[in-house]
Amino acid sequence: MRYAFAGDRKISCRLLKFLISKGYKPLALLVSEGTNASHNQELIEIAQLERNYVLSANAFKTSENIKLLKSLDLDYVFGVHFPYIIPQEVLMIPKVGFLNLHPAYLPYNKGWHTPSWAIIDKTPFGATLHFMTENLDEGAIIHQKRLVVLPEDTANTLYQRVLNLEEEVFVEAFDELVTLNPKSKKQIEAGSSHIKKDLRNQQLIDLASKINPMDLIDKLRALTTNKTTEAAYFIKDNKRIGVQVRLFDLDDE
């Protein structure tokens, strides 16, 4: 199995170590750079590749590096939390496909802020390994698993839980991937999709509006992420007051 690895975040480090432990070293590494990067240096250390096979940020889109990737005779490119748009020319390089590990139960919650929208829209949630296509998160599904959204979950706690499930999904699919002919199924339902700015449209709480208490609680927990800039807020005395919440099961206390 010949592959390039495109990733960021801690989960990508764990999965790259997993692949190497199984005897499959990457032939090229695509990493983030700048404000998008959190684990790029760790991935470089794990991969132990020559520098010209490590492509940072959008360098993988240049004609020179597209030629490099084509020369590697890749079966796959594995994308794990890699925050860059992949052009069709790059998607077509690997013989089997460019795969993406997505923190959502596709076809629901394509795109951004998947834990938040699972709470707001009350849609199924989980983790999915799928083929990438030009249309965001619409490729055929190789493997996926559901995750129950708990009443005490915030978007942040739900995201932390789904990271473990994403790893399970990839590891469970590994034997299929090695065959170079993994079974997959098309997404036949429309599901749901959200772009990045959709969450901003949910943040303002109008103090003059009437809202069902459960709907308000769901909004607050869906907007409790690891970023205060994504928090719900209300306006009082010409100031924006942010709100984040912590929920817990009293019966477990």
PDB file of C-alpha atoms in Angstrom:
ATOM      1  CA  MET A   1       0.000   0.000   0.000  1.00  0.00           C
ATOM      2  CA  ARG A   2       1.595   3.230  -1.210  1.00  0.00           C
ATOM      3  CA  TYR A   3       0.250   6.398   0.322  1.00  0.00           C
ATOM      4  CA  ALA A   4       0.796  10.053   1.141  1.00  0.00           C
ATOM      5  CA  PHE A   5      -0.497  11.420   4.424  1.00  0.00           C
ATOM      6  CA  ALA A   6      -2.171  14.822   4.820  1.00  0.00           C
ATOM      7  CA  GLY A   7      -2.998  15.845   8.355  1.00  0.00           C
ATOM      8  CA  ASP A   8      -2.985  17.959  11.447  1.00  0.00           C
ATOM      9  CA  ARG A   9      -4.152  17.709  15.072  1.00  0.00           C
ATOM     10  CA  LYS A  10      -3.242  15.001  17.571  1.00  0.00           C
ATOM     11  CA  ILE A  11      -5.450  12.374  15.945  1.00  0.00           C
ATOM     12  CA  SER A  12      -3.410  12.581  12.741  1.00  0.00           C
ATOM     13  CA  CYS A  13      -0.234  11.861  14.704  1.00  0.00           C
ATOM     14  CA  ARG A  14      -1.811   8.782  16.283  1.00  0.00           C
ATOM     15  CA  LEU A  15      -3.025   7.446  12.955  1.00  0.00           C
ATOM     16  CA  LEU A  16       0.272   8.055  11.183  1.00  0.00           C
ATOM     17  CA  LYS A  17       2.021   6.132  13.974  1.00  0.00           C
ATOM     18  CA  PHE A  18      -0.569   3.364  13.534  1.00  0.00           C
ATOM     19  CA  LEU A  19       0.101   3.065   9.799  1.00  0.00           C
ATOM     20  CA  ILE A  20       3.860   2.979  10.322  1.00  0.00           C
ATOM     21  CA  SER A  21       3.481   0.357  13.073  1.00  0.00           C
ATOM     22  CA  LYS A  22       1.695  -1.819  10.509  1.00  0.00           C
ATOM     23  CA  GLY A  23       4.690  -1.579   8.189  1.00  0.00           C
ATOM     24  CA  TYR A  24       3.416   1.182   5.909  1.00  0.00           C
ATOM     25  CA  LYS A  25       5.538   4.320   5.847  1.00  0.00           C
ATOM     26  CA  PRO A  26       4.239   7.390   3.982  1.00  0.00           C
ATOM     27  CA  LEU A  27       5.915   8.343   0.720  1.00  0.00           C
ATOM     28  CA  ALA A  28       5.011  12.014   1.140  1.00  0.00           C
ATOM     29  CA  LEU A  29       3.630  14.185   3.919  1.00  0.00           C
ATOM     30  CA  LEU A  30       1.290  17.177   3.591  1.00  0.00           C
ATOM     31  CA  VAL A  31       1.183  19.386   6.685  1.00  0.00           C
ATOM     32  CA  SER A  32      -0.399  22.628   7.814  1.00  0.00           C
ATOM     33  CA  GLU A  33       1.434  25.884   8.351  1.00  0.00           C
ATOM     34  CA  GLY A  34       0.874  29.117  10.275  1.00  0.00           C
ATOM     35  CA  THR A  35      -2.357  29.637  12.218  1.00  0.00           C
ATOM     36  CA  ASN A  36      -3.810  26.406  10.769  1.00  0.00           C
ATOM     37  CA  ALA A  37      -1.014  24.283  12.205  1.00  0.00           C
ATOM     38  CA  SER A  38      -0.971  22.536  15.573  1.00  0.00           C
ATOM     39  CA  HIS A  39       0.949  19.283  15.032  1.00  0.00           C
ATOM     40  CA  ASN A  40       2.918  19.824  11.835  1.00  0.00           C
ATOM     41  CA  GLN A  41       6.326  19.431  13.470  1.00  0.00           C
ATOM     42  CA  GLU A  42       5.282  16.270  15.303  1.00  0.00           C
ATOM     43  CA  LEU A  43       4.032  14.751  12.050  1.00  0.00           C
ATOM     44  CA  ILE A  44       7.330  15.579  10.342  1.00  0.00           C
ATOM     45  CA  GLU A  45       9.233  13.875  13.164  1.00  0.00           C
ATOM     46  CA  ILE A  46       7.018  10.779  12.972  1.00  0.00           C
ATOM     47  CA  ALA A  47       7.249  10.456   9.180  1.00  0.00           C
ATOM     48  CA  GLN A  48      11.065  10.761   8.999  1.00  0.00           C
ATOM     49  CA  LEU A  49      10.996  11.755   5.322  1.00  0.00           C
ATOM     50  CA  GLU A  50      13.488  13.739   3.286  1.00  0.00           C
ATOM     51  CA  ARG A  51      12.570  17.404   3.252  1.00  0.00           C
ATOM     52  CA  ASN A  52      11.507  17.529  -0.419  1.00  0.00           C
ATOM     53  CA  TYR A  53       8.781  14.955   0.370  1.00  0.00           C
ATOM     54  CA  VAL A  54       7.262  17.191   3.074  1.00  0.00           C
ATOM     55  CA  LEU A  55       4.849  19.727   1.559  1.00  0.00           C
ATOM     56  CA  SER A  56       3.682  22.561   3.807  1.00  0.00           C
ATOM     57  CA  ALA A  57       0.429  24.527   3.519  1.00  0.00           C
ATOM     58  CA  ASN A  58      -0.681  24.923  -0.119  1.00  0.00           C
ATOM     59  CA  ALA A  59       2.627  23.759  -1.591  1.00  0.00           C
ATOM     60  CA  PHE A  60       0.979  20.490  -2.679  1.00  0.00           C
ATOM     61  CA  LYS A  61      -1.008  22.472  -5.284  1.00  0.00           C
ATOM     62  CA  THR A  62       1.991  23.721  -7.270  1.00  0.00           C
ATOM     63  CA  SER A  63       2.703  22.124 -10.643  1.00  0.00           C
ATOM     64  CA  GLU A  64       6.108  20.973  -9.426  1.00  0.00           C
ATOM     65  CA  ASN A  65       4.702  19.167  -6.384  1.00  0.00           C
ATOM     66  CA  ILE A  66       1.739  17.739  -8.284  1.00  0.00           C
ATOM     67  CA  LYS A  67       4.339  16.198 -10.598  1.00  0.00           C
ATOM     68  CA  LEU A  68       6.201  14.898  -7.523  1.00  0.00           C
ATOM     69  CA  LEU A  69       3.072  13.281  -6.073  1.00  0.00           C
ATOM     70  CA  LYS A  70       2.218  11.687  -9.416  1.00  0.00           C
ATOM     71  CA  SER A  71       5.711  10.188  -9.617  1.00  0.00           C
ATOM     72  CA  LEU A  72       5.154   8.296  -6.343  1.00  0.00           C
ATOM     73  CA  ASP A  73       2.559   5.932  -7.870  1.00  0.00           C
ATOM     74  CA  LEU A  74       0.259   6.413  -4.868  1.00  0.00           C
ATOM     75  CA  ASP A  75      -2.654   4.137  -4.046  1.00  0.00           C
ATOM     76  CA  TYR A  76      -4.079   6.582  -1.500  1.00  0.00           C
ATOM     77  CA  VAL A  77      -3.783   9.960   0.067  1.00  0.00           C
ATOM     78  CA  PHE A  78      -5.139   9.827   3.622  1.00  0.00           C
ATOM     79  CA  GLY A  79      -6.563  13.129   4.857  1.00  0.00           C
ATOM     80  CA  VAL A  80      -6.983  13.527   8.620  1.00  0.00           C
ATOM     81  CA  HIS A  81      -8.103  16.993   9.762  1.00  0.00           C
ATOM     82  CA  PHE A  82      -6.139  18.579   6.910  1.00  0.00           C
ATOM     83  CA  PRO A  83      -7.589  22.119   6.643  1.00  0.00           C
ATOM     84  CA  TYR A  84      -7.007  22.871   2.964  1.00  0.00           C
ATOM     85  CA  ILE A  85      -9.203  22.680  -0.125  1.00  0.00           C
ATOM     86  CA  ILE A  86      -8.062  19.846  -2.382  1.00  0.00           C
ATOM     87  CA  PRO A  87      -8.293  20.612  -6.132  1.00  0.00           C
ATOM     88  CA  GLN A  88      -9.584  17.967  -8.517  1.00  0.00           C
ATOM     89  CA  GLU A  89      -6.140  17.512 -10.088  1.00  0.00           C
ATOM     90  CA  VAL A  90      -4.789  16.387  -6.710  1.00  0.00           C
ATOM     91  CA  LEU A  91      -7.845  14.272  -5.878  1.00  0.00           C
ATOM     92  CA  MET A  92      -7.190  12.288  -9.054  1.00  0.00           C
ATOM     93  CA  ILE A  93      -3.547  11.449  -8.253  1.00  0.00           C
ATOM     94  CA  PRO A  94      -3.972   8.342  -6.040  1.00  0.00           C
ATOM     95  CA  LYS A  95      -5.111   5.234  -7.926  1.00  0.00           C
ATOM     96  CA  VAL A  96      -7.654   4.107  -5.310  1.00  0.00           C
ATOM     97  CA  GLY A  97      -8.592   7.512  -3.972  1.00  0.00           C
ATOM     98  CA  PHE A  98      -8.044  10.488  -1.710  1.00  0.00           C
ATOM     99  CA  LEU A  99      -9.728   9.540   1.574  1.00  0.00           C
ATOM    100  CA  ASN A 100     -10.982  11.856   4.293  1.00  0.00           C
ATOM    101  CA  LEU A 101     -11.750  11.136   7.946  1.00  0.00           C
ATOM    102  CA  HIS A 102     -14.650  13.387   8.914  1.00  0.00           C
ATOM    103  CA  PRO A 103     -16.103  14.013  12.408  1.00  0.00           C
ATOM    104  CA  ALA A 104     -19.711  13.526  11.339  1.00  0.00           C
ATOM    105  CA  TYR A 105     -22.149  10.780  10.444  1.00  0.00           C
ATOM    106  CA  LEU A 106     -22.464  11.479   6.730  1.00  0.00           C
ATOM    107  CA  PRO A 107     -24.583  12.488   4.921  1.00  0.00           C
ATOM    108  CA  TYR A 108     -25.426  14.623   7.961  1.00  0.00           C
ATOM    109  CA  ASN A 109     -23.301  17.623   8.893  1.00  0.00           C
ATOM    110  CA  LYS A 110     -21.091  17.974   5.871  1.00  0.00           C
ATOM    111  CA  GLY A 111     -18.703  20.877   6.204  1.00  0.00           C
ATOM    112  CA  TRP A 112     -17.916  22.913   9.310  1.00  0.00           C
ATOM    113  CA  HIS A 113     -18.668  22.798  13.055  1.00  0.00           C
ATOM    114  CA  THR A 114     -20.185  19.329  12.952  1.00  0.00           C
ATOM    115  CA  PRO A 115     -20.712  18.841  16.742  1.00  0.00           C
ATOM    116  CA  SER A 116     -22.497  22.199  16.994  1.00  0.00           C
ATOM    117  CA  TRP A 117     -24.900  21.385  14.188  1.00  0.00           C
ATOM    118  CA  ALA A 118     -25.589  17.890  15.487  1.00  0.00           C
ATOM    119  CA  ILE A 119     -26.877  19.571  18.659  1.00  0.00           C
ATOM    120  CA  ILE A 120     -28.753  22.431  16.968  1.00  0.00           C
ATOM    121  CA  ASP A 121     -30.318  20.354  14.185  1.00  0.00           C
ATOM    122  CA  LYS A 122     -30.674  17.186  16.309  1.00  0.00           C
ATOM    123  CA  THR A 123     -29.126  15.130  13.510  1.00  0.00           C
ATOM    124  CA  PRO A 124     -27.286  11.794  13.801  1.00  0.00           C
ATOM    125  CA  PHE A 125     -23.651  12.222  14.762  1.00  0.00           C
ATOM    126  CA  GLY A 126     -20.535  10.097  14.483  1.00  0.00           C
ATOM    127  CA  ALA A 127     -17.380   9.594  12.405  1.00  0.00           C
ATOM    128  CA  THR A 128     -16.981   8.687   8.730  1.00  0.00           C
ATOM    129  CA  LEU A 129     -14.148   7.566   6.461  1.00  0.00           C
ATOM    130  CA  HIS A 130     -15.040   8.422   2.881  1.00  0.00           C
ATOM    131  CA  PHE A 131     -13.686   9.126  -0.584  1.00  0.00           C
ATOM    132  CA  MET A 132     -13.164  12.794  -1.316  1.00  0.00           C
ATOM    133  CA  THR A 133     -14.794  14.443  -4.320  1.00  0.00           C
ATOM    134  CA  GLU A 134     -14.952  18.015  -5.612  1.00  0.00           C
ATOM    135  CA  ASN A 135     -18.224  18.407  -3.707  1.00  0.00           C
ATOM    136  CA  LEU A 136     -17.452  18.768  -0.018  1.00  0.00           C
ATOM    137  CA  ASP A 137     -17.966  15.574   2.038  1.00  0.00           C
ATOM    138  CA  GLU A 138     -20.154  13.911  -0.597  1.00  0.00           C
ATOM    139  CA  GLY A 139     -17.940  10.972  -1.610  1.00  0.00           C
ATOM    140  CA  ALA A 140     -18.763   7.297  -1.097  1.00  0.00           C
ATOM    141  CA  ILE A 141     -18.537   6.012   2.471  1.00  0.00           C
ATOM    142  CA  ILE A 142     -16.033   3.286   3.387  1.00  0.00           C
ATOM    143  CA  HIS A 143     -16.795   2.998   7.100  1.00  0.00           C
ATOM    144  CA  GLN A 144     -18.673   4.972   9.745  1.00  0.00           C
ATOM    145  CA  LYS A 145     -19.931   4.685  13.302  1.00  0.00           C
ATOM    146  CA  ARG A 146     -22.613   6.486  15.308  1.00  0.00           C
ATOM    147  CA  LEU A 147     -22.030   8.405  18.532  1.00  0.00           C
ATOM    148  CA  VAL A 148     -24.897   9.208  20.886  1.00  0.00           C
ATOM    149  CA  VAL A 149     -25.208  12.920  21.669  1.00  0.00           C
ATOM    150  CA  LEU A 150     -25.682  13.096  25.435  1.00  0.00           C
ATOM    151  CA  PRO A 151     -27.968  15.695  27.080  1.00  0.00           C
ATOM    152  CA  GLU A 152     -24.933  17.013  28.974  1.00  0.00           C
ATOM    153  CA  ASP A 153     -22.739  17.337  25.864  1.00  0.00           C
ATOM    154  CA  THR A 154     -21.500  20.684  24.653  1.00  0.00           C
ATOM    155  CA  ALA A 155     -19.990  21.024  21.194  1.00  0.00           C
ATOM    156  CA  ASN A 156     -16.564  20.881  22.813  1.00  0.00           C
ATOM    157  CA  THR A 157     -17.159  17.687  24.825  1.00  0.00           C
ATOM    158  CA  LEU A 158     -18.819  16.060  21.818  1.00  0.00           C
ATOM    159  CA  TYR A 159     -15.842  16.931  19.627  1.00  0.00           C
ATOM    160  CA  GLN A 160     -13.404  15.451  22.146  1.00  0.00           C
ATOM    161  CA  ARG A 161     -15.434  12.227  22.215  1.00  0.00           C
ATOM    162  CA  VAL A 162     -15.705  11.922  18.443  1.00  0.00           C
ATOM    163  CA  LEU A 163     -11.919  12.091  18.042  1.00  0.00           C
ATOM    164  CA  ASN A 164     -11.653   8.662  19.665  1.00  0.00           C
ATOM    165  CA  LEU A 165     -14.407   7.356  17.418  1.00  0.00           C
ATOM    166  CA  GLU A 166     -12.657   8.686  14.305  1.00  0.00           C
ATOM    167  CA  GLU A 167      -9.579   6.705  15.269  1.00  0.00           C
ATOM    168  CA  GLU A 168     -11.704   3.569  15.752  1.00  0.00           C
ATOM    169  CA  VAL A 169     -13.283   4.021  12.323  1.00  0.00           C
ATOM    170  CA  PHE A 170      -9.915   4.289  10.575  1.00  0.00           C
ATOM    171  CA  VAL A 171      -8.346   1.368  12.435  1.00  0.00           C
ATOM    172  CA  GLU A 172     -11.372  -0.852  11.775  1.00  0.00           C
ATOM    173  CA  ALA A 173     -11.212   0.013   8.060  1.00  0.00           C
ATOM    174  CA  PHE A 174      -7.489  -0.700   7.800  1.00  0.00           C
ATOM    175  CA  ASP A 175      -7.732  -4.316   6.574  1.00  0.00           C
ATOM    176  CA  GLU A 176     -10.114  -3.214   3.815  1.00  0.00           C
ATOM    177  CA  LEU A 177      -7.782  -0.389   2.808  1.00  0.00           C
ATOM    178  CA  VAL A 178      -4.819  -2.732   2.460  1.00  0.00           C
ATOM    179  CA  THR A 179      -6.709  -4.763  -0.172  1.00  0.00           C
ATOM    180  CA  LEU A 180      -6.660  -1.643  -2.390  1.00  0.00           C
ATOM    181  CA  ASN A 181     -10.311  -2.343  -3.150  1.00  0.00           C
ATOM    182  CA  PRO A 182     -12.255  -1.154  -0.085  1.00  0.00           C
ATOM    183  CA  LYS A 183     -16.005  -1.659  -0.123  1.00  0.00           C
ATOM    184  CA  SER A 184     -17.949   1.593  -0.150  1.00  0.00           C
ATOM    185  CA  LYS A 185     -21.482   2.891  -0.479  1.00  0.00           C
ATOM    186  CA  LYS A 186     -22.799   6.021  -2.124  1.00  0.00           C
ATOM    187  CA  GLN A 187     -24.472   8.696  -0.045  1.00  0.00           C
ATOM    188  CA  ILE A 188     -28.081   8.474  -1.185  1.00  0.00           C
ATOM    189  CA  GLU A 189     -29.714  10.904   1.264  1.00  0.00           C
ATOM    190  CA  ALA A 190     -29.444  14.658   1.038  1.00  0.00           C
ATOM    191  CA  GLY A 191     -28.416  14.967   4.689  1.00  0.00           C
ATOM    192  CA  SER A 192     -27.287  18.419   5.806  1.00  0.00           C
ATOM    193  CA  SER A 193     -24.394  20.778   5.167  1.00  0.00           C
ATOM    194  CA  HIS A 194     -23.042  23.954   6.749  1.00  0.00           C
ATOM    195  CA  ILE A 195     -20.386  26.477   5.814  1.00  0.00           C
ATOM    196  CA  LYS A 196     -18.181  28.249   8.338  1.00  0.00           C
ATOM    197  CA  LYS A 197     -20.216  31.454   8.607  1.00  0.00           C
ATOM    198  CA  ASP A 198     -23.459  29.583   9.376  1.00  0.00           C
ATOM    199  CA  LEU A 199     -22.462  29.284  13.033  1.00  0.00           C
ATOM    200  CA  ARG A 200     -21.979  33.045  13.357  1.00  0.00           C
ATOM    201  CA  ASN A 201     -25.609  33.510  12.382  1.00  0.00           C
ATOM    202  CA  GLN A 202     -26.620  31.479  15.474  1.00  0.00           C
ATOM    203  CA  GLN A 203     -24.589  33.391  18.065  1.00  0.00           C
ATOM    204  CA  LEU A 204     -26.746  36.417  18.886  1.00  0.00           C
ATOM    205  CA  ILE A 205     -29.400  35.876  21.572  1.00  0.00           C
ATOM    206  CA  ASP A 206     -32.187  38.439  21.152  1.00  0.00           C
ATOM    207  CA  LEU A 207     -33.245  39.345  24.694  1.00  0.00           C
ATOM    208  CA  ALA A 208     -36.639  40.512  23.428  1.00  0.00           C
ATOM    209  CA  SER A 209     -37.504  37.217  21.762  1.00  0.00           C
ATOM    210  CA  LYS A 210     -39.483  34.355  23.239  1.00  0.00           C
ATOM    211  CA  ILE A 211     -37.632  31.061  23.064  1.00  0.00           C
ATOM    212  CA  ASN A 212     -38.373  27.575  24.300  1.00  0.00           C
ATOM    213  CA  PRO A 213     -36.086  26.837  27.305  1.00  0.00           C
ATOM    214  CA  MET A 214     -34.781  23.606  25.733  1.00  0.00           C
ATOM    215  CA  ASP A 215     -34.021  25.392  22.470  1.00  0.00           C
ATOM    216  CA  LEU A 216     -32.042  28.002  24.394  1.00  0.00           C
ATOM    217  CA  ILE A 217     -30.104  25.336  26.292  1.00  0.00           C
ATOM    218  CA  ASP A 218     -29.322  23.549  23.026  1.00  0.00           C
ATOM    219  CA  LYS A 219     -28.112  26.809  21.473  1.00  0.00           C
ATOM    220  CA  LEU A 220     -25.838  27.546  24.428  1.00  0.00           C
ATOM    221  CA  ARG A 221     -24.291  24.085  24.525  1.00  0.00           C
ATOM    222  CA  ALA A 222     -23.891  23.986  20.735  1.00  0.00           C
ATOM    223  CA  LEU A 223     -21.983  27.271  20.913  1.00  0.00           C
ATOM    224  CA  THR A 224     -19.762  26.152  23.776  1.00  0.00           C
ATOM    225  CA  THR A 225     -16.681  25.196  21.784  1.00  0.00           C
ATOM    226  CA  ASN A 226     -12.988  25.572  22.546  1.00  0.00           C
ATOM    227  CA  LYS A 227     -13.160  29.117  21.150  1.00  0.00           C
ATOM    228  CA  THR A 228     -14.808  32.028  22.968  1.00  0.00           C
ATOM    229  CA  THR A 229     -15.192  33.735  19.589  1.00  0.00           C
ATOM    230  CA  GLU A 230     -17.795  31.076  18.727  1.00  0.00           C
ATOM    231  CA  ALA A 231     -19.825  31.564  21.916  1.00  0.00           C
ATOM    232  CA  ALA A 232     -23.425  32.683  22.092  1.00  0.00           C
ATOM    233  CA  TYR A 233     -23.779  36.293  23.210  1.00  0.00           C
ATOM    234  CA  PHE A 234     -26.337  38.943  24.102  1.00  0.00           C
ATOM    235  CA  ILE A 235     -26.061  42.721  23.989  1.00  0.00           C
ATOM    236  CA  LYS A 236     -26.486  44.703  27.197  1.00  0.00           C
ATOM    237  CA  ASP A 237     -25.504  48.349  27.746  1.00  0.00           C
ATOM    238  CA  ASN A 238     -23.925  48.348  24.282  1.00  0.00           C
ATOM    239  CA  LYS A 239     -21.628  45.483  25.265  1.00  0.00           C
ATOM    240  CA  ARG A 240     -21.569  41.993  23.802  1.00  0.00           C
ATOM    241  CA  ILE A 241     -21.673  39.494  26.656  1.00  0.00           C
ATOM    242  CA  GLY A 242     -20.543  35.990  25.741  1.00  0.00           C
ATOM    243  CA  VAL A 243     -22.059  32.856  27.264  1.00  0.00           C
ATOM    244  CA  GLN A 244     -20.533  29.388  27.531  1.00  0.00           C
ATOM    245  CA  VAL A 245     -21.964  26.592  29.660  1.00  0.00           C
ATOM    246  CA  ARG A 246     -20.951  23.452  31.535  1.00  0.00           C
ATOM    247  CA  LEU A 247     -23.537  20.700  31.840  1.00  0.00           C
ATOM    248  CA  PHE A 248     -23.289  17.631  34.013  1.00  0.00           C
ATOM    249  CA  ASP A 249     -25.378  14.664  35.126  1.00  0.00           C
ATOM    250  CA  LEU A 250     -26.486  15.341  38.706  1.00  0.00           C
ATOM    251  CA  ASP A 251     -27.223  11.639  39.186  1.00  0.00           C
ATOM    252  CA  ASP A 252     -23.516  10.925  38.726  1.00  0.00           C
ATOM    253  CA  GLU A 253     -22.427  13.455  41.334  1.00  0.00           C
TER     254      GLU A 253
END
